Short mmCIF file of C-alpha atoms in Angstrom, two decimals:
data_model
loop_
_atom_site.label_atom_id
_atom_site.label_comp_id
_atom_site.label_asym_id
_atom_site.label_seq_id
_atom_site.Cartn_x
_atom_site.Cartn_y
_atom_site.Cartn_z
CA MET A 1 -66.35 20.52 160.29
CA PRO A 2 -63.67 22.05 162.30
CA ASN A 3 -60.97 24.56 161.08
CA VAL A 4 -57.86 22.55 161.88
CA ASN A 5 -56.00 20.70 159.12
CA GLN A 6 -57.14 17.41 157.98
CA THR A 7 -56.17 15.02 155.53
CA VAL A 8 -58.38 13.37 153.12
CA PHE A 9 -56.48 10.28 151.53
CA ALA A 10 -57.35 10.17 147.51
CA ILE A 11 -56.79 6.72 146.07
CA PRO A 12 -57.05 6.16 142.52
CA GLY A 13 -57.61 2.71 140.85
CA SER A 14 -56.43 3.37 138.13
CA LEU A 15 -52.14 2.77 137.30
CA ARG A 16 -52.73 4.64 134.50
CA SER A 17 -50.77 7.95 134.14
CA GLY A 18 -53.42 10.46 132.99
CA SER A 19 -56.25 8.24 134.20
CA SER A 20 -60.15 9.92 134.45
CA ASN A 21 -59.80 8.36 137.80
CA HIS A 22 -56.81 10.39 138.57
CA ASN A 23 -58.14 13.67 136.90
CA ILE A 24 -61.59 13.51 139.03
CA LEU A 25 -59.40 13.08 142.13
CA LEU A 26 -57.50 16.06 140.77
CA PHE A 27 -60.77 18.22 140.17
CA LEU A 28 -61.70 17.55 144.18
CA LYS A 29 -58.50 18.62 144.81
CA SER A 30 -59.29 21.18 143.40
CA PHE A 31 -62.48 22.30 145.30
CA ALA A 32 -60.82 21.33 148.60
CA PRO A 33 -60.56 23.84 152.00
CA ALA A 34 -57.55 25.58 152.41
CA ASN A 35 -57.71 23.38 156.36
CA ILE A 36 -57.81 20.48 154.06
CA ASP A 37 -54.38 19.04 153.26
CA PHE A 38 -55.94 16.61 149.36
CA VAL A 39 -52.89 13.59 149.44
CA ILE A 40 -53.38 11.73 146.25
CA TYR A 41 -51.83 8.49 146.20
CA ASP A 42 -49.32 7.08 143.29
CA ASP A 43 -47.65 4.48 144.47
CA LEU A 44 -50.26 1.50 144.32
CA ALA A 45 -47.88 -0.23 141.86
CA GLN A 46 -45.50 -0.72 144.63
CA ILE A 47 -47.01 -2.57 146.75
CA PRO A 48 -46.57 -6.59 146.31
CA PRO A 49 -49.00 -8.92 145.65
CA PHE A 50 -50.55 -9.63 149.15
CA ASP A 51 -49.61 -12.76 150.70
CA PRO A 52 -50.55 -13.42 155.26
CA GLY A 53 -47.90 -15.38 155.46
CA ASN A 54 -45.84 -11.98 154.71
CA ASP A 55 -48.47 -10.04 157.21
CA ASN A 56 -45.32 -9.36 159.28
CA GLU A 57 -42.96 -7.36 161.13
CA ASN A 58 -41.11 -7.68 157.92
CA VAL A 59 -43.74 -6.52 155.90
CA THR A 60 -42.04 -4.35 153.02
CA ASN A 61 -42.08 -0.37 153.11
CA ALA A 62 -44.74 0.30 150.57
CA VAL A 63 -46.93 -1.86 152.54
CA ILE A 64 -46.52 -0.03 155.83
CA HIS A 65 -46.48 3.79 154.11
CA PHE A 66 -49.81 2.72 152.60
CA ARG A 67 -51.15 1.61 156.27
CA LYS A 68 -49.29 4.61 157.74
CA GLN A 69 -50.66 7.45 155.53
CA ALA A 70 -54.77 5.50 155.26
CA GLU A 71 -54.40 5.69 158.83
CA ALA A 72 -52.95 8.82 159.54
CA ALA A 73 -55.96 10.60 157.39
CA ASP A 74 -59.04 11.45 158.82
CA ALA A 75 -60.96 10.34 155.75
CA ILE A 76 -60.41 8.76 152.29
CA ILE A 77 -61.76 8.57 148.51
CA ILE A 78 -61.04 5.99 146.67
CA CYS A 79 -61.47 6.82 142.54
CA THR A 80 -61.46 3.90 140.51
CA PRO A 81 -62.29 2.20 137.05
CA GLU A 82 -64.09 -1.00 136.94
CA TYR A 83 -61.90 -3.85 135.30
CA ALA A 84 -63.70 -6.62 133.83
CA HIS A 85 -66.78 -6.06 136.18
CA GLY A 86 -64.59 -5.94 138.86
CA ILE A 87 -62.37 -4.21 141.55
CA PRO A 88 -58.92 -3.46 139.89
CA GLY A 89 -56.55 -5.36 141.01
CA GLN A 90 -53.56 -3.66 141.88
CA LEU A 91 -56.37 -1.75 144.19
CA LYS A 92 -57.94 -4.52 145.82
CA ASN A 93 -54.40 -5.89 146.73
CA ALA A 94 -53.52 -2.70 148.22
CA ILE A 95 -56.64 -2.91 150.28
CA ASP A 96 -55.85 -6.35 151.42
CA TRP A 97 -52.81 -5.28 152.82
CA THR A 98 -54.91 -3.23 155.45
CA VAL A 99 -57.07 -6.17 156.56
CA SER A 100 -55.27 -6.79 159.79
CA SER A 101 -53.77 -3.51 160.33
CA GLY A 102 -57.40 -2.24 160.26
CA SER A 103 -56.13 1.18 158.51
CA PHE A 104 -59.90 2.04 157.40
CA SER A 105 -61.43 0.80 160.09
CA ASN A 106 -64.46 3.62 161.02
CA LYS A 107 -62.29 6.16 158.49
CA PRO A 108 -64.73 8.10 156.96
CA THR A 109 -64.59 6.72 153.41
CA SER A 110 -66.02 7.84 150.00
CA LEU A 111 -65.89 5.47 146.82
CA ILE A 112 -66.30 6.75 143.26
CA THR A 113 -66.65 4.20 140.61
CA ALA A 114 -65.97 6.32 136.89
CA SER A 115 -65.59 3.61 134.37
CA THR A 116 -67.91 2.50 131.13
CA ASP A 117 -70.44 0.43 133.60
CA GLY A 118 -68.54 0.34 136.87
CA ALA A 119 -71.97 -1.04 138.47
CA ASN A 120 -70.33 -4.65 139.35
CA GLY A 121 -67.27 -2.68 139.85
CA HIS A 122 -68.71 -0.40 142.06
CA ALA A 123 -70.86 -3.26 143.76
CA ALA A 124 -68.11 -5.39 145.01
CA LEU A 125 -66.06 -2.41 146.26
CA LEU A 126 -68.51 -1.39 148.30
CA GLU A 127 -69.22 -4.73 149.84
CA VAL A 128 -64.94 -4.60 150.43
CA LEU A 129 -64.91 -1.17 152.01
CA LYS A 130 -68.24 -2.80 154.22
CA THR A 131 -66.00 -6.19 155.87
CA ILE A 132 -63.05 -3.81 156.40
CA ALA A 133 -65.31 -1.28 158.15
CA ALA A 134 -64.43 1.49 156.11
CA SER A 135 -67.25 4.12 157.63
CA LEU A 136 -69.64 4.61 154.05
CA ALA A 137 -72.79 6.57 153.94
CA ASP A 138 -74.92 7.27 150.88
CA ASP A 139 -74.55 10.50 149.98
CA THR A 140 -70.68 9.59 149.97
CA ASN A 141 -70.53 6.99 147.11
CA LEU A 142 -70.98 7.55 143.67
CA LEU A 143 -71.24 5.86 140.28
CA ILE A 144 -70.27 7.79 137.24
CA SER A 145 -70.82 5.07 134.13
CA PHE A 146 -69.37 6.39 131.03
CA ILE A 147 -67.38 8.48 132.13
CA ARG A 148 -65.36 9.26 128.83
CA SER A 149 -68.01 10.89 127.47
CA LYS A 150 -67.91 13.53 130.83
CA ILE A 151 -64.98 14.72 130.45
CA ASP A 152 -62.33 16.22 127.55
CA ALA A 153 -59.21 15.21 126.36
CA ALA A 154 -57.29 17.32 129.03
CA GLY A 155 -59.22 15.39 131.33
CA ASN A 156 -61.69 18.17 132.63
CA ILE A 157 -64.82 17.42 133.81
CA VAL A 158 -67.18 18.86 130.93
CA ASP A 159 -70.37 17.52 132.66
CA THR A 160 -72.18 20.29 134.63
CA GLU A 161 -74.19 17.21 136.27
CA THR A 162 -71.10 15.37 137.03
CA ALA A 163 -69.14 17.93 138.04
CA GLU A 164 -71.78 18.60 140.83
CA GLN A 165 -72.55 15.80 141.87
CA LEU A 166 -68.25 14.70 142.70
CA LYS A 167 -68.81 17.94 144.41
CA ALA A 168 -71.94 16.69 146.37
CA VAL A 169 -69.88 13.30 147.62
CA PHE A 170 -66.68 15.25 148.32
CA ASN A 171 -68.80 17.99 150.33
CA ALA A 172 -70.64 14.80 152.15
CA LEU A 173 -67.29 13.53 153.18
CA LEU A 174 -65.94 16.82 154.49
CA ASN A 175 -68.80 16.49 156.93
CA ASN A 176 -68.43 12.89 158.08
CA ILE A 177 -64.82 13.85 159.32
CA GLY A 178 -65.66 14.13 163.38
#
């Protein structure tokens, strides 16, 4: 990885303040090298429902901002829960807005699913990311089941194995930045 400044765009799939997923991204940010600008996106709730009929020159500023941040990033990390065995609606909605822009195309992308189970949502989101041509590698994806047993009340990762897995995924993603 070059020593020039690079950006990792981190998207928490939960809208809840202080979610496990947001705390995981904060944990990863604390390990970012000095040349990495680790940007956590907190405006997912501002993105309107996807409507292909509105995906034109009049698209909202929230969508434009999201697309531009994804496009400008050198890599993307998504850390999300699973809702009702699927992808959280607002996260899927935001990703739908990037289909026509190609914002994820060939972009090194990491998916971390941290939930009670998470397997169904993780598989579904991996399929979506493949469909939009995100650049995925096996070592940049991680499913963390039973996340609440691996963090404390303050949101700190207390399970050593989980902490090491997260660091390994993050380092693998950084190694995929070209």
